[in-house]
Every structure is written in structure tokens, then in C-alpha cells.
Short mmCIF file of C-alpha atoms in Angstrom, two decimals:
data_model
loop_
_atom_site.label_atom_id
_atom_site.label_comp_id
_atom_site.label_asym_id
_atom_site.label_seq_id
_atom_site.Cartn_x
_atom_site.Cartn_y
_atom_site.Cartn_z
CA UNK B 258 85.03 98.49 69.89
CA UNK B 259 88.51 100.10 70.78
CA UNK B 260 87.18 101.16 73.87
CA UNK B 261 86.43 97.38 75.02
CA UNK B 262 88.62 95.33 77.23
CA UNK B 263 88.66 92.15 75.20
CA UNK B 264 87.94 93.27 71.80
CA UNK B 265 87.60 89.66 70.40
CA UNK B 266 87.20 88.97 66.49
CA UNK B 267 83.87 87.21 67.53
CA UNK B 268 82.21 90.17 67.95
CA UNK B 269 82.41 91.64 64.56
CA UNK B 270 79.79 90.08 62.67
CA UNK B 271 77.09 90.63 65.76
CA UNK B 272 78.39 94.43 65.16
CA UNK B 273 78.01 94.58 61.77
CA UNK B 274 74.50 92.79 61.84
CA UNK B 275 73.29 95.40 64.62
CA UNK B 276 74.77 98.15 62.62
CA UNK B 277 72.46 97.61 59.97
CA UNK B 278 69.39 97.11 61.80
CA UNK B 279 70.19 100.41 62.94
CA UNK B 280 70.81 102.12 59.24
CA UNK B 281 67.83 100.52 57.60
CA UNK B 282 66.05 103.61 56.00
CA UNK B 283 62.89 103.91 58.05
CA UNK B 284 59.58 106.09 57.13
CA UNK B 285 60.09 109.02 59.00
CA UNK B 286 63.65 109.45 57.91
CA UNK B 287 64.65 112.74 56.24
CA UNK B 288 66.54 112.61 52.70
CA UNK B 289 69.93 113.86 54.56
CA UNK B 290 69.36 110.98 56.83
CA UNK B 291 68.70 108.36 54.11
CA UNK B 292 71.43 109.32 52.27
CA UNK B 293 73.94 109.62 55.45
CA UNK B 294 72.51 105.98 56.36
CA UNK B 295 72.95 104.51 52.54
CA UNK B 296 77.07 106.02 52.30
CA UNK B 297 77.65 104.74 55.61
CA UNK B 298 76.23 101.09 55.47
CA UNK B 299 77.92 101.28 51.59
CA UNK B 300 81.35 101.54 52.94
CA UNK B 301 80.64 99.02 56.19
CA UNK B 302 79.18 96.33 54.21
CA UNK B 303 82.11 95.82 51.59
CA UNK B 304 83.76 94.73 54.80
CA UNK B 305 84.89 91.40 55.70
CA UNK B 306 83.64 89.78 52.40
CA UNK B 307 86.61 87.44 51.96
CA UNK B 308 84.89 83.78 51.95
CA UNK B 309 88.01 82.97 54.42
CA UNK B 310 87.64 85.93 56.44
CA UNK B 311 84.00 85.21 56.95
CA UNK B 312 84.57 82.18 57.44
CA UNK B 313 87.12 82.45 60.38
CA UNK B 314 84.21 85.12 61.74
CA UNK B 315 81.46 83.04 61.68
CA UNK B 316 83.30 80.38 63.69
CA UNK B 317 84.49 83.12 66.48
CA UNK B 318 80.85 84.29 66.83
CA UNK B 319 80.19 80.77 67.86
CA UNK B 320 82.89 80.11 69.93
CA UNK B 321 82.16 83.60 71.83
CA UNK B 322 79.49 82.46 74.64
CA UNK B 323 77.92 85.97 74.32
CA UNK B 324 77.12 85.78 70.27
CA UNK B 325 76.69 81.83 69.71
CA UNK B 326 73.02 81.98 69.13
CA UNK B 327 73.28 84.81 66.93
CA UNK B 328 74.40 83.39 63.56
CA UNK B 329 73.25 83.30 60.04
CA UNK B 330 73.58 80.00 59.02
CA UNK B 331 74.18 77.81 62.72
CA UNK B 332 74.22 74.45 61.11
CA UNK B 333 76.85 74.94 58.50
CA UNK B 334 78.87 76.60 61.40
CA UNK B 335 78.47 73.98 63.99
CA UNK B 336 79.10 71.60 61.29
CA UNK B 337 82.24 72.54 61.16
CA UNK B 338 83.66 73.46 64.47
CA UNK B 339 82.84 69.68 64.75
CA UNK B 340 84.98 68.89 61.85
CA UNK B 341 87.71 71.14 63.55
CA UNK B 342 87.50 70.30 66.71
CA UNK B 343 87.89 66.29 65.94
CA UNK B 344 90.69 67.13 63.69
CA UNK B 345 92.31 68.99 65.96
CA UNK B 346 92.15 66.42 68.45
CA UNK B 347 93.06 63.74 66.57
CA UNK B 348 96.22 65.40 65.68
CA UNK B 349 97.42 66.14 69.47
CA UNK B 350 96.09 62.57 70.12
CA UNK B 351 98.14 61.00 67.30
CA UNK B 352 100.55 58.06 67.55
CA UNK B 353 99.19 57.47 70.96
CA UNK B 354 97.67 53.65 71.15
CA UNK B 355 94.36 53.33 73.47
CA UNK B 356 96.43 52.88 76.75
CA UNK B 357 98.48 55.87 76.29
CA UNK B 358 94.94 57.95 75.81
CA UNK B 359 93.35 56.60 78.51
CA UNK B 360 96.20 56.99 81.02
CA UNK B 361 96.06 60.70 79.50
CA UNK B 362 92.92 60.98 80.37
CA UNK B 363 93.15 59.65 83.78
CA UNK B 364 95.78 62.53 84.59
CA UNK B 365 93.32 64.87 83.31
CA UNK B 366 90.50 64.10 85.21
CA UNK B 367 92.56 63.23 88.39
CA UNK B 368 94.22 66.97 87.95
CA UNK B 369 90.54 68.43 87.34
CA UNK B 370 89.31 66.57 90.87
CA UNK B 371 90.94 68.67 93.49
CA UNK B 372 88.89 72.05 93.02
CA UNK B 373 85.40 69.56 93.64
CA UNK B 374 86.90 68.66 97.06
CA UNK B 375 86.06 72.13 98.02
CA UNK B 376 82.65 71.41 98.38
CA UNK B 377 81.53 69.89 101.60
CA UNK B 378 80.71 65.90 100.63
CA UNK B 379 77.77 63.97 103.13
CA UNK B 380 79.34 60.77 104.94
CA UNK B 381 78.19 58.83 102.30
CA UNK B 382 79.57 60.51 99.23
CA UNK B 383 83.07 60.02 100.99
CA UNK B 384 82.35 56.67 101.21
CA UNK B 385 82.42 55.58 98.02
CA UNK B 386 83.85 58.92 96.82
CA UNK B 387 86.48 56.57 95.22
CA UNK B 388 84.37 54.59 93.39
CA UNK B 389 82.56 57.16 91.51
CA UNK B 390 85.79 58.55 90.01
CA UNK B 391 86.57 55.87 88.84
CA UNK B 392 83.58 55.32 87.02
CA UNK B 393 83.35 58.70 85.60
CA UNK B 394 87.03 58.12 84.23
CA UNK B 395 86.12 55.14 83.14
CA UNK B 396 83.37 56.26 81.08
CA UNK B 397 84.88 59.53 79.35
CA UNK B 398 88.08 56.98 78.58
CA UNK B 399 85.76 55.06 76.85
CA UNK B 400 84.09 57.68 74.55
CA UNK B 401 85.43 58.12 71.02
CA UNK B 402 86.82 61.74 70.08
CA UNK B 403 83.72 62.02 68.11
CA UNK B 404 81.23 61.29 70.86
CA UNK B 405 83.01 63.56 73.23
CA UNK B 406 83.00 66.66 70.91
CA UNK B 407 79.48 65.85 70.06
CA UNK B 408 78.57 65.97 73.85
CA UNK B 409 81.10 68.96 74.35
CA UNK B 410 79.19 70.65 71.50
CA UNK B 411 75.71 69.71 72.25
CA UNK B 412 75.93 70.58 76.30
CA UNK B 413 77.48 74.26 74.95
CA UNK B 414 74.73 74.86 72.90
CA UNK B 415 72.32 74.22 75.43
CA UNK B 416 73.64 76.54 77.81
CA UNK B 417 72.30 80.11 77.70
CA UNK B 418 74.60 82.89 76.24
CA UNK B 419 76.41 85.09 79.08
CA UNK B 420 75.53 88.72 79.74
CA UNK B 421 77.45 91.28 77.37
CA UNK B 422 79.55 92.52 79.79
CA UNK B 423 81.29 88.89 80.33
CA UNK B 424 85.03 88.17 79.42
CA UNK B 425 84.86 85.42 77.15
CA UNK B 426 88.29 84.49 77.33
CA UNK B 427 88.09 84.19 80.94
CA UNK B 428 84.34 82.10 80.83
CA UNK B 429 86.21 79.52 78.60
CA UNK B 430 89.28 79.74 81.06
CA UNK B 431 86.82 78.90 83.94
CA UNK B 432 84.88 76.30 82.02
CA UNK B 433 88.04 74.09 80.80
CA UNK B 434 86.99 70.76 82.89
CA UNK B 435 83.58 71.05 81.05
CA UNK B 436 84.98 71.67 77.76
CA UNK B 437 88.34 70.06 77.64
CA UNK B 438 88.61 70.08 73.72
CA UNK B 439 86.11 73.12 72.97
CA UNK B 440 88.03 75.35 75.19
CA UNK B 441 91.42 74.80 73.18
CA UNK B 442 89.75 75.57 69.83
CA UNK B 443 87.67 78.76 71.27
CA UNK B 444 91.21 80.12 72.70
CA UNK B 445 92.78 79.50 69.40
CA UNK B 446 89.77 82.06 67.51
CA UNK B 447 88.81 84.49 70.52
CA UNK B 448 93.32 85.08 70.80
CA UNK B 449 92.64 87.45 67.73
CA UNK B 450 91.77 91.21 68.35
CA UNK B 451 88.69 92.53 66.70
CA UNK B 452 90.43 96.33 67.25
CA UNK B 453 93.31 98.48 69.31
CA UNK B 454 92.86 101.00 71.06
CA UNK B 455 91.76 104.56 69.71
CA UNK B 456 94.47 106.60 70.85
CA UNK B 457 96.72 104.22 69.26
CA UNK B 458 96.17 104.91 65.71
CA UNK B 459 96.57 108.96 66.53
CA UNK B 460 99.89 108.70 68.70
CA UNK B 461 103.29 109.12 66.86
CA UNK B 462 105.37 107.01 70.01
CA UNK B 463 105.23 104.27 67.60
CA UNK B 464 107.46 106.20 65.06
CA UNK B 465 110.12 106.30 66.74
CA UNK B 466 113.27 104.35 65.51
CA UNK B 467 116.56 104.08 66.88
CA UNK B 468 119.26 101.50 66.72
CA UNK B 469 119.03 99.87 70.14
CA UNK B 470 115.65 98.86 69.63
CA UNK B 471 115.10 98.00 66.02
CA UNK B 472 117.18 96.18 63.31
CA UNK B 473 115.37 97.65 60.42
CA UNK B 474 117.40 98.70 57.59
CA UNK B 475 117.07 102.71 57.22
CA UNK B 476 115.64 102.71 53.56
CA UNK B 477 112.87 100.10 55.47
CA UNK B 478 112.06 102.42 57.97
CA UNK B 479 111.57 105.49 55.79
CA UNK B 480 109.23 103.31 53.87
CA UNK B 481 107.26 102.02 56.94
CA UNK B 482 106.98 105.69 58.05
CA UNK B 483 105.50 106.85 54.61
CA UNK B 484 103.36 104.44 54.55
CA UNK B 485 101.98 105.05 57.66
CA UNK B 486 101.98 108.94 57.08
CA UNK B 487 100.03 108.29 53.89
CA UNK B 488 97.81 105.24 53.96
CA UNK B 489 95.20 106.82 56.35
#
């Protein structure tokens, strides 16, 4: 995983599920290999037990367009991005009355309408190219938070996961008019790094302390460096 360019937490639990697919002690394994395979999977699977932990896991996997269809338990997940995901809104969307929301929404859309213009429009389509803005504005200022996370959630799960080798950060960037509200909550999960890089935990650059750069009392660094020295 350190050797990934986006290393996102949503990838763990996929991982870890592959992982032991691959360590399950088959027939034609050896007694070294069965016992190599039963330490290994022993010290991986005491990993990331934490009800919270998991918890926050199982909701990145979902929100990571690569992984969403590869989940446990999808209902109790998708139950609950829903819960978040209305929350969430109705917290950035509080103290505003209907007007204010709709005029919000207006701005949105009429912000997310220029990059359509690119696309070459028939005679007719200009015509009343007016019109049908309005009516799509109309409608989505209409819709309840509810009803547009529901449709938010329900189009995303209908669309087919992206290959492997697919940013998800930068699908989600991309796909912000179609997801207005998911995007926000998959950027808030997918921000948090699943690993660093390799070289990383081996270099010593990091130890280095001088006054210019740091304000950590000297009896705090010498702690941070033992600890460092002798907690791996």
C-alpha cells in the first residue's frame, strides 16, 4: 500500500479481505506453509477491530468507487451514509428558510451549467435551452434533502465500480455536479491515508530538531526520539 499514489483508508478492509482469501490453508499446503499462513493472518486479523474504527472503514469502502460493492454487510452501511449524509446537510443548510435554499440552489446549478455549453446544442435545444434550466432547477429546488440523497445514493450504486487503477479522489472531484452532497461526505472519509510511504518509516531526516524549526521543549524531544528509537 505505501507504494500507491492515493493510499486511501477505503482500501483497507478490501486488503484485508483479499489477504485472507489468499492465507486460507489449502490441501496441498506444506506444514511450514500452514503454519507461516496461520502466524501471519493471527497478527493481521487482530487489526482494525475497534467497533469505531471499523466502522469509519466500512463507510470509506463505500464511499471509494473502486470497493463499494465489496462490503460485508451493504445495507447497514448504506443505511447509514444516508443518515450521515442528511445530517450533514441539514447542518450546512440550517437557519436557512426555503427561499434562501432555493436561491442556493439556483447558484449551484447556474455555476454547474457552463461546462454543458461545451457540447455542440441542435437549433432547437438553443431554442428553448432556457426553458429547460429552469425546469431542472426548479425540480431539484423542490426535492427534500432526503429525496435528493436517496437519488444521490441510489444513482451511485447503480453505477459500475471504476477500474483499480482510478484516483478516487479525483473521480469524486470530477463527478461533483452529479453528486453535490455525496461528494462532500466521500472527501471528508477518502482525506485519510490508509499508509506513508516505505522509505519513510526507515529515514532518520525526520529526527532532526533544531530551534528554528520546532518549539518543542528539549526533555519533549528526547522523549519523542526514544520513543521512536524503541517502539518499532
Amino acid at each position: 500500500m505505501s507504494s500507491e499514489n492515493s493510499p486511501t483508508c477505503g482500501q483497507i478492509l478490501p486488503i484485508l479481505k483479499k489477504l485472507e482469501a489468499h492465507l486460507a490453508i489449502k490441501a496441498g499446503d506444506t506444514v511450514f506453509v500452514s503454519n507461516l499462513k496461520k502466524q501471519v493472518w493471527a497478527n493481521l486479523s487482530k487489526r482494525y477491530q475497534n467497533d469505531e474504527i471499523r466502522n469509519f472503514l466500512q463507510v470509506a469502502t463505500a464511499l471509494d468507487p473502486r470497493f463499494k460493492h465489496k462490503l460485508d454487510d451493504d445495507d447497514t452501511i448504506w443505511d447509514q451514509i444516508q443518515i450521515n449524509l442528511i445530517e450533514q446537510s441539514t447542518e450546512e443548510g440550517g437557519g436557512a428558510d426555503g427561499d434562501t435554499m432555493q436561491s442556493d440552489n439556483e447558484d449551484e446549478q447556474e455555476s454547474q451549467q457552463p461546462p454543458c455549453k461545451l457540447l455542440r446544442k441542435t437549433p432547437l435545444e438553443e431554442l428553448f435551452a432556457e426553458e429547460e434550466v429552469q425546469n431542472i432547477v426548479s425540480q431539484q429546488s423542490s426535492m427534500s434533502i432526503k429525496t435528493r440523497v436517496e437519488r444521490e445514493l441510489q444513482i451511485y450504486q447503480e453505477v459500475p465500480p471504476v477500474l483499480m487503477s482510478k484516483d478516487p479522489a479525483a473521480w469524486w472531484w470530477n463527478q461533483q455536479n452529479t453528486y453535490p452532497l455525496l461528494s462532500n461526505l466521500a472527501f471528508s472519509y477518502l482525506c485519510v491515508q490508509a499508509s506513508t510511504p516505505s522509505e519513510r518509516v526507515f529515514s532518520t531526516a525526520g529526527d532532526t530538531i533544531c530551534p528554528e524549526r520546532s518549539r518543542i521543549l528539549p526533555e519533549k524531544a528526547d522523549m519523542i526520539i526514544f520513543l521512536n528509537k524503541n517502539c518499532f
